[in-house]
CSV table of C-alpha atoms in Angstrom, one decimal:
chain,number,residue,atom,x,y,z
A,1,MET,CA,74.4,-80.8,25.0
A,2,THR,CA,73.0,-80.2,21.5
A,3,ALA,CA,69.5,-80.7,20.4
A,4,PRO,CA,70.0,-84.3,19.1
A,5,ASP,CA,71.1,-85.3,22.6
A,6,LEU,CA,67.5,-84.9,23.6
A,7,LEU,CA,66.5,-87.8,21.3
A,8,PRO,CA,66.9,-90.4,24.2
A,9,ALA,CA,64.6,-88.2,26.3
A,10,LEU,CA,62.0,-88.1,23.6
A,11,ARG,CA,62.2,-91.9,23.4
A,12,ARG,CA,61.9,-92.2,27.2
A,13,MET,CA,58.8,-90.0,27.0
A,14,GLY,CA,57.3,-92.3,24.4
A,15,LEU,CA,57.2,-89.5,21.8
A,16,ALA,CA,59.9,-90.8,19.3
A,17,GLY,CA,60.2,-94.3,18.0
A,18,PRO,CA,63.4,-96.4,18.3
A,19,GLY,CA,64.3,-95.8,14.6
A,20,GLU,CA,63.0,-92.3,14.3
A,21,THR,CA,65.3,-89.3,13.7
A,22,PRO,CA,63.3,-86.2,14.1
A,23,ARG,CA,64.2,-82.7,12.9
A,24,PHE,CA,65.1,-80.1,15.6
A,25,THR,CA,64.6,-76.4,14.9
A,26,ALA,CA,65.7,-74.0,17.6
A,27,LEU,CA,63.1,-71.4,18.6
A,28,THR,CA,63.9,-67.9,19.8
A,29,GLY,CA,62.9,-66.0,22.9
A,30,GLY,CA,64.2,-68.0,25.8
A,31,VAL,CA,66.7,-66.6,28.2
A,32,SER,CA,66.3,-69.4,30.8
A,33,SER,CA,65.8,-72.4,28.5
A,34,ASP,CA,66.7,-74.0,25.2
A,35,ILE,CA,63.5,-74.4,23.2
A,36,TRP,CA,63.0,-76.4,20.0
A,37,ARG,CA,60.3,-77.4,17.6
A,38,VAL,CA,60.8,-81.1,17.0
A,39,ASP,CA,59.1,-82.6,14.0
A,40,LEU,CA,58.2,-86.2,14.8
A,41,ALA,CA,56.5,-88.8,12.7
A,42,ALA,CA,53.3,-88.0,14.7
A,43,GLY,CA,53.6,-84.3,14.1
A,44,PRO,CA,55.4,-81.3,15.6
A,45,VAL,CA,56.0,-80.9,19.4
A,46,CYS,CA,57.7,-78.2,21.5
A,47,VAL,CA,60.6,-79.4,23.7
A,48,LYS,CA,62.1,-77.2,26.4
A,49,ARG,CA,65.2,-77.7,28.5
A,50,ALA,CA,66.2,-75.5,31.5
A,51,LEU,CA,69.6,-73.8,31.4
A,52,PRO,CA,71.8,-73.7,34.6
A,53,LYS,CA,72.9,-70.1,33.7
A,54,LEU,CA,70.4,-67.7,32.3
A,55,ARG,CA,71.2,-65.6,29.2
A,56,VAL,CA,71.4,-62.2,30.8
A,57,ALA,CA,74.3,-59.9,31.5
A,58,ALA,CA,74.4,-60.6,35.2
A,59,ASP,CA,75.7,-63.9,36.7
A,60,TRP,CA,72.3,-65.5,37.2
A,61,GLN,CA,72.4,-69.2,38.1
A,62,ALA,CA,69.3,-71.3,38.5
A,63,PRO,CA,68.7,-75.1,39.3
A,64,VAL,CA,67.5,-77.1,36.2
A,65,VAL,CA,65.1,-79.1,38.4
A,66,ARG,CA,62.7,-76.2,37.9
A,67,ASN,CA,61.7,-78.0,34.6
A,68,LEU,CA,60.0,-80.6,36.7
A,69,TYR,CA,58.0,-78.0,38.6
A,70,GLU,CA,57.0,-76.3,35.4
A,71,ALA,CA,55.6,-79.6,34.2
A,72,ARG,CA,53.7,-80.0,37.5
A,73,TRP,CA,52.3,-76.5,37.2
A,74,MET,CA,51.1,-77.3,33.7
A,75,ARG,CA,49.3,-80.4,34.8
A,76,VAL,CA,47.6,-78.6,37.7
A,77,ALA,CA,46.6,-75.6,35.5
A,78,ALA,CA,45.2,-77.9,32.8
A,79,GLY,CA,42.9,-79.5,35.3
A,80,ILE,CA,41.5,-76.1,36.2
A,81,VAL,CA,41.4,-74.1,32.9
A,82,PRO,CA,42.4,-76.6,30.1
A,83,GLN,CA,42.4,-74.1,27.4
A,84,ALA,CA,44.8,-71.8,29.3
A,85,VAL,CA,47.9,-74.0,29.0
A,86,PRO,CA,49.6,-76.1,26.3
A,87,ALA,CA,49.0,-79.8,26.5
A,88,LEU,CA,51.9,-81.4,28.5
A,89,LEU,CA,53.1,-84.5,26.5
A,90,GLY,CA,55.9,-85.6,28.8
A,91,GLN,CA,58.7,-84.6,31.2
A,92,ASP,CA,62.1,-86.3,31.6
A,93,ASP,CA,64.1,-85.7,34.8
A,94,ALA,CA,67.4,-87.0,33.4
A,95,ALA,CA,67.5,-84.5,30.6
A,96,GLY,CA,65.8,-81.7,32.5
A,97,ALA,CA,63.3,-81.4,29.6
A,98,LEU,CA,59.6,-81.4,29.0
A,99,ALA,CA,57.6,-81.8,25.8
A,100,MET,CA,54.3,-80.0,25.1
A,101,ALA,CA,52.0,-79.4,22.2
A,102,TYR,CA,53.4,-77.1,19.6
A,103,LEU,CA,51.3,-74.0,19.2
A,104,ALA,CA,51.9,-72.4,15.9
A,105,PRO,CA,52.6,-68.6,16.0
A,106,GLU,CA,50.2,-68.0,13.1
A,107,ASP,CA,47.2,-68.8,15.4
A,108,HIS,CA,48.8,-68.2,18.8
A,109,PRO,CA,50.6,-64.8,18.6
A,110,VAL,CA,52.5,-63.6,21.6
A,111,TRP,CA,50.7,-61.0,23.6
A,112,LYS,CA,53.8,-58.9,23.9
A,113,ALA,CA,54.1,-58.7,20.1
A,114,GLN,CA,50.5,-57.6,19.9
A,115,LEU,CA,51.0,-54.9,22.5
A,116,ARG,CA,54.1,-53.7,20.8
A,117,ASP,CA,52.0,-53.3,17.6
A,118,GLY,CA,49.3,-51.3,19.4
A,119,GLN,CA,46.8,-54.2,19.7
A,120,ALA,CA,45.9,-53.5,23.3
A,121,ASP,CA,42.4,-55.0,23.9
A,122,PRO,CA,41.0,-54.6,27.4
A,123,ALA,CA,38.8,-57.7,26.8
A,124,VAL,CA,41.9,-59.8,26.3
A,125,ALA,CA,43.5,-58.3,29.4
A,126,ALA,CA,40.3,-59.1,31.4
A,127,GLU,CA,40.4,-62.7,30.3
A,128,VAL,CA,44.0,-63.0,31.3
A,129,GLY,CA,42.9,-61.8,34.8
A,130,ARG,CA,40.0,-64.2,34.9
A,131,ARG,CA,42.0,-67.2,33.9
A,132,LEU,CA,44.9,-66.4,36.3
A,133,VAL,CA,42.6,-65.9,39.3
A,134,ARG,CA,40.7,-69.2,38.5
A,135,ILE,CA,44.0,-71.0,38.8
A,136,HIS,CA,44.9,-69.2,42.0
A,137,ALA,CA,41.5,-69.7,43.6
A,138,ALA,CA,41.3,-73.4,42.7
A,139,THR,CA,44.7,-74.1,44.1
A,140,ALA,CA,44.2,-72.0,47.2
A,141,ALA,CA,41.3,-74.4,47.9
A,142,ASP,CA,43.6,-77.4,47.6
A,143,PRO,CA,46.5,-76.7,50.1
A,144,GLY,CA,47.7,-80.3,49.7
A,145,LEU,CA,49.3,-79.2,46.5
A,146,ALA,CA,52.0,-77.3,48.4
A,147,ALA,CA,53.9,-80.5,49.0
A,148,GLU,CA,54.3,-80.9,45.2
A,149,PHE,CA,56.1,-77.5,44.9
A,150,PRO,CA,59.0,-77.4,47.4
A,151,THR,CA,60.5,-74.5,45.5
A,152,ASP,CA,61.0,-71.8,48.0
A,153,GLY,CA,64.8,-71.8,47.2
A,154,ILE,CA,64.2,-71.7,43.5
A,155,PHE,CA,61.7,-68.9,43.7
A,156,TYR,CA,64.1,-66.9,45.8
A,157,ASP,CA,67.0,-67.5,43.4
A,158,ILE,CA,65.2,-66.7,40.2
A,159,ARG,CA,62.7,-64.1,41.3
A,160,LEU,CA,63.2,-62.5,44.7
A,161,GLU,CA,67.0,-62.2,44.6
A,162,PRO,CA,67.5,-61.0,41.0
A,163,TYR,CA,64.5,-58.6,41.2
A,164,LEU,CA,64.1,-57.2,44.7
A,165,VAL,CA,67.3,-58.0,46.5
A,166,ALA,CA,69.5,-56.9,43.6
A,167,THR,CA,67.5,-53.7,43.3
A,168,ALA,CA,67.9,-53.0,47.0
A,169,ALA,CA,71.7,-53.1,46.6
A,170,ALA,CA,71.3,-50.5,43.7
A,171,HIS,CA,69.1,-48.2,45.8
A,172,PRO,CA,70.2,-48.2,49.5
A,173,ASP,CA,67.6,-45.5,50.2
A,174,CYS,CA,64.9,-48.0,49.3
A,175,ALA,CA,66.6,-51.1,50.6
A,176,ASP,CA,64.5,-51.5,53.8
A,177,ALA,CA,61.3,-51.3,51.8
A,178,LEU,CA,62.5,-53.7,49.1
A,179,LEU,CA,63.8,-56.3,51.6
A,180,ALA,CA,60.5,-56.0,53.6
A,181,LEU,CA,58.7,-57.0,50.4
A,182,VAL,CA,61.0,-60.0,50.0
A,183,GLU,CA,60.2,-61.2,53.5
A,184,THR,CA,56.5,-60.6,53.2
A,185,THR,CA,56.4,-62.5,49.9
A,186,ARG,CA,58.5,-65.4,51.2
A,187,ALA,CA,56.2,-65.8,54.2
A,188,THR,CA,52.9,-65.7,52.4
A,189,LYS,CA,51.6,-69.1,51.4
A,190,ARG,CA,48.3,-69.0,49.7
A,191,ALA,CA,48.2,-70.7,46.3
A,192,LEU,CA,50.1,-72.0,43.3
A,193,VAL,CA,52.0,-69.2,41.7
A,194,HIS,CA,53.2,-69.2,38.0
A,195,GLY,CA,56.0,-66.7,38.8
A,196,ASP,CA,56.5,-65.2,35.3
A,197,VAL,CA,53.1,-63.9,34.1
A,198,SER,CA,54.5,-61.6,31.5
A,199,PRO,CA,53.0,-60.7,28.1
A,200,LYS,CA,56.0,-62.5,26.5
A,201,ASN,CA,54.7,-65.7,28.3
A,202,ILE,CA,51.1,-65.3,27.2
A,203,LEU,CA,49.9,-66.5,23.8
A,204,ILE,CA,46.6,-65.2,22.4
A,205,GLY,CA,45.0,-68.3,20.9
A,206,PRO,CA,41.6,-69.0,19.3
A,207,GLN,CA,40.3,-70.0,22.7
A,208,GLY,CA,41.8,-67.2,24.6
A,209,PRO,CA,45.0,-66.5,26.5
A,210,VAL,CA,47.5,-69.4,27.0
A,211,PHE,CA,50.1,-69.3,29.8
A,212,ILE,CA,53.6,-70.7,29.1
A,213,ASP,CA,57.0,-70.8,30.8
A,214,ALA,CA,56.0,-71.6,34.4
A,215,GLU,CA,59.7,-72.2,35.4
A,216,CYS,CA,59.2,-70.2,38.6
A,217,ALA,CA,56.2,-72.3,39.8
A,218,TRP,CA,55.9,-71.9,43.6
A,219,TRP,CA,53.5,-72.4,46.4
A,220,GLY,CA,53.3,-68.9,47.8
A,221,ASP,CA,51.7,-65.5,47.3
A,222,PRO,CA,49.5,-65.1,44.2
A,223,ALA,CA,49.8,-61.3,44.6
A,224,PHE,CA,53.2,-61.7,42.9
A,225,ASP,CA,51.6,-63.0,39.7
A,226,LEU,CA,49.2,-60.1,39.5
A,227,ALA,CA,51.7,-57.4,40.3
A,228,PHE,CA,54.2,-59.0,37.8
A,229,CYS,CA,51.8,-58.8,34.9
A,230,LEU,CA,50.4,-55.4,35.7
A,231,ASN,CA,54.0,-54.1,35.9
A,232,HIS,CA,54.5,-54.9,32.2
A,233,LEU,CA,51.4,-53.0,31.2
A,234,LEU,CA,52.7,-49.9,32.9
A,235,LEU,CA,56.3,-50.2,31.4
A,236,LYS,CA,55.0,-50.6,27.9
A,237,GLY,CA,53.6,-47.1,28.1
A,238,LEU,CA,57.2,-45.9,27.9
A,239,TRP,CA,58.1,-48.4,25.1
A,240,ARG,CA,55.0,-47.4,23.0
A,241,PRO,CA,53.9,-44.0,24.3
A,242,GLU,CA,51.3,-43.7,21.5
A,243,SER,CA,49.4,-46.7,23.1
A,244,ALA,CA,50.0,-45.8,26.7
A,245,GLY,CA,46.3,-44.9,27.3
A,246,GLN,CA,45.3,-48.3,25.9
A,247,PHE,CA,47.8,-50.1,28.1
A,248,LEU,CA,46.3,-48.4,31.1
A,249,ALA,CA,42.8,-49.5,30.0
A,250,CYS,CA,44.2,-53.0,29.9
A,251,PHE,CA,45.7,-52.5,33.4
A,252,ASP,CA,42.3,-51.6,34.7
A,253,ALA,CA,40.5,-54.4,33.0
A,254,LEU,CA,43.0,-57.1,34.2
A,255,ALA,CA,43.0,-55.8,37.7
A,256,VAL,CA,39.2,-55.6,38.0
A,257,ALA,CA,38.6,-59.0,36.5
A,258,TYR,CA,41.3,-60.6,38.7
A,259,LEU,CA,40.2,-59.0,42.0
A,260,ALA,CA,36.6,-60.0,41.3
A,261,GLY,CA,37.7,-63.7,41.6
A,262,VAL,CA,39.7,-63.4,44.9
A,263,ASP,CA,37.8,-65.7,47.3
A,264,TRP,CA,40.5,-67.2,49.5
A,265,GLU,CA,41.1,-64.1,51.6
A,266,PRO,CA,39.7,-60.6,51.8
A,267,ALA,CA,40.2,-58.9,48.4
A,268,ALA,CA,41.4,-55.7,50.1
A,269,ALA,CA,44.2,-57.5,51.9
A,270,PHE,CA,45.3,-59.2,48.7
A,271,GLU,CA,45.2,-56.0,46.7
A,272,ALA,CA,47.3,-54.2,49.3
A,273,ARG,CA,50.1,-56.8,48.9
A,274,ALA,CA,50.0,-56.6,45.1
A,275,ALA,CA,50.0,-52.8,45.3
A,276,ARG,CA,53.0,-52.7,47.5
A,277,LEU,CA,54.9,-55.2,45.4
A,278,LEU,CA,54.2,-53.3,42.1
A,279,PRO,CA,56.6,-50.3,42.7
A,280,GLY,CA,59.3,-52.7,43.7
A,281,LEU,CA,58.9,-54.7,40.5
A,282,LEU,CA,58.7,-51.4,38.5
A,283,LEU,CA,62.1,-50.4,39.9
A,284,ALA,CA,63.5,-53.9,39.4
A,285,ARG,CA,62.9,-53.9,35.7
A,286,VAL,CA,65.3,-51.0,35.3
A,287,ASP,CA,67.8,-51.6,38.1
A,288,GLY,CA,67.6,-55.4,38.9
A,289,LYS,CA,69.4,-58.3,37.2
A,290,SER,CA,66.7,-58.6,34.6
A,291,PRO,CA,66.0,-55.2,33.1
A,292,VAL,CA,63.4,-55.0,30.3
A,293,GLU,CA,65.2,-54.9,27.1
A,294,TYR,CA,63.1,-52.3,25.5
A,295,LEU,CA,63.9,-49.4,28.0
A,296,THR,CA,67.5,-48.4,27.1
A,297,ASP,CA,67.3,-44.7,27.4
A,298,SER,CA,68.4,-43.2,30.7
A,299,ALA,CA,65.6,-40.7,30.6
A,300,GLN,CA,63.0,-43.5,30.4
A,301,LYS,CA,64.7,-45.3,33.3
A,302,ASP,CA,64.6,-42.1,35.4
A,303,ARG,CA,60.9,-41.8,34.8
A,304,VAL,CA,60.4,-45.3,36.3
A,305,ARG,CA,62.5,-44.4,39.3
A,306,ARG,CA,60.7,-41.1,39.8
A,307,VAL,CA,57.4,-43.0,40.1
A,308,ALA,CA,58.5,-46.1,41.9
A,309,LYS,CA,60.7,-44.8,44.7
A,310,PRO,CA,58.1,-42.6,46.4
A,311,LEU,CA,55.6,-45.4,46.2
A,312,LEU,CA,58.1,-47.8,47.8
A,313,LEU,CA,58.7,-45.3,50.7
A,314,ALA,CA,55.0,-44.6,51.2
A,315,PRO,CA,53.4,-47.9,50.3
A,316,PRO,CA,50.0,-47.8,48.6
A,317,ASN,CA,47.1,-50.1,49.5
A,318,ARG,CA,45.3,-49.8,46.2
A,319,LEU,CA,46.4,-50.6,42.6
A,320,ALA,CA,44.6,-47.4,41.5
A,321,GLN,CA,47.1,-45.3,43.4
A,322,ILE,CA,49.9,-46.6,41.2
A,323,ARG,CA,47.9,-46.3,38.1
A,324,ILE,CA,47.2,-42.6,38.9
A,325,ALA,CA,50.9,-41.9,39.6
A,326,TRP,CA,51.9,-43.5,36.4
A,327,ALA,CA,49.3,-41.7,34.3
A,328,GLU,CA,50.5,-38.4,35.8
A,329,GLU,CA,54.1,-39.2,34.9
A,330,LEU,CA,53.0,-40.0,31.3
A,331,SER,CA,50.8,-36.9,31.2
A,332,LEU,CA,47.7,-38.9,30.4
C-alpha cells in the first residue's frame, strides 16, 4: 500500500475533502510503522500506519491492530497531561492508521538527537519522569481502563519476546533470571504502560517533553516504562563517552522525579521491579532482536554484558546499585 492509498482513510477521518489531493512526504525514523507528513488544505498533519513486519534484521512480526491501542493511549494521556502528547486527529481501523498534529522538528527536536549532541539537561530528564509518573498514577487510579487495552499478546510479541526471551536464548546462563522477569512483568497489572519510552520517542517542545509512538500500549507494569527509559541513558554513555557523566545526572534526575510520584503501591516495591528489569533490558539492547544501532563495536557490547549479567544473577532492589555499577565500568 503506498501513501496515496491512505487518502480514503483521511476522508473517513474527516480530514481530507472529497476533491482534495494532499501531498504525502515520507518521514524517517520508524522501524515499526510508515509515517508521513500530509499537507492538507487545512494544514499539515502526521499520519502513521503500523507495519506487520518491523524493519529489523530479525524476523519480527507484530499485529497492526496496535495502531488502535496507540490512539487510545494518546486519548487517555491527553486527558491527564495534555501538553505531553500530540493532539490525536483521528484513527481508522480499516487502514490501520492514525492521524495526529504535525509537530515541526524546528521547535520539537527529538531528545535522542539532543543527547547525541551533548545536550543532557537533568531538568528535562526530571520533567520526563514527572510527566510519565502522572500518566501512570492517574491510570492506576482508574482500573476500568484495563478493558480498553486487551493487549497482553501484543506486548509479549513486541516487547517481552524480542527483548527478554530472545536474550535468554542468547545467554543460557542467565535464562532463568530473564524468563523470571518475563513472568513477573506479565503478571503485574497496575497502570497504563506506554511500552517504548525511549529518547527517540520523546520530543522536547516549547511546553516540555512530548511522548510519541505508543504502539506497545498495555495495561500492565509501569516499572517497564521507567526501566526502559533509564536503560537508554546508561547506554548512551558508551555512545558518547564525553557526556557519560551528564547522562548519569539525567538518570538520577529522572529516577528521583518519577519515584516521588509513585502513589499506587509502596515506592520501594515498585523500584525493586524496575531495578531488576533494568539489567535485563541492558543486555537485551546488545543481544536481543532489537539491538541499539549505535553500539556496533564488540568491546562496547562486552562492557554491557560485563555489567548486566552479574546484576541479573544477583538482582538489585535499588536503581542506584545499577547506576554505581555502570559508573564504575565507565570509570566515572
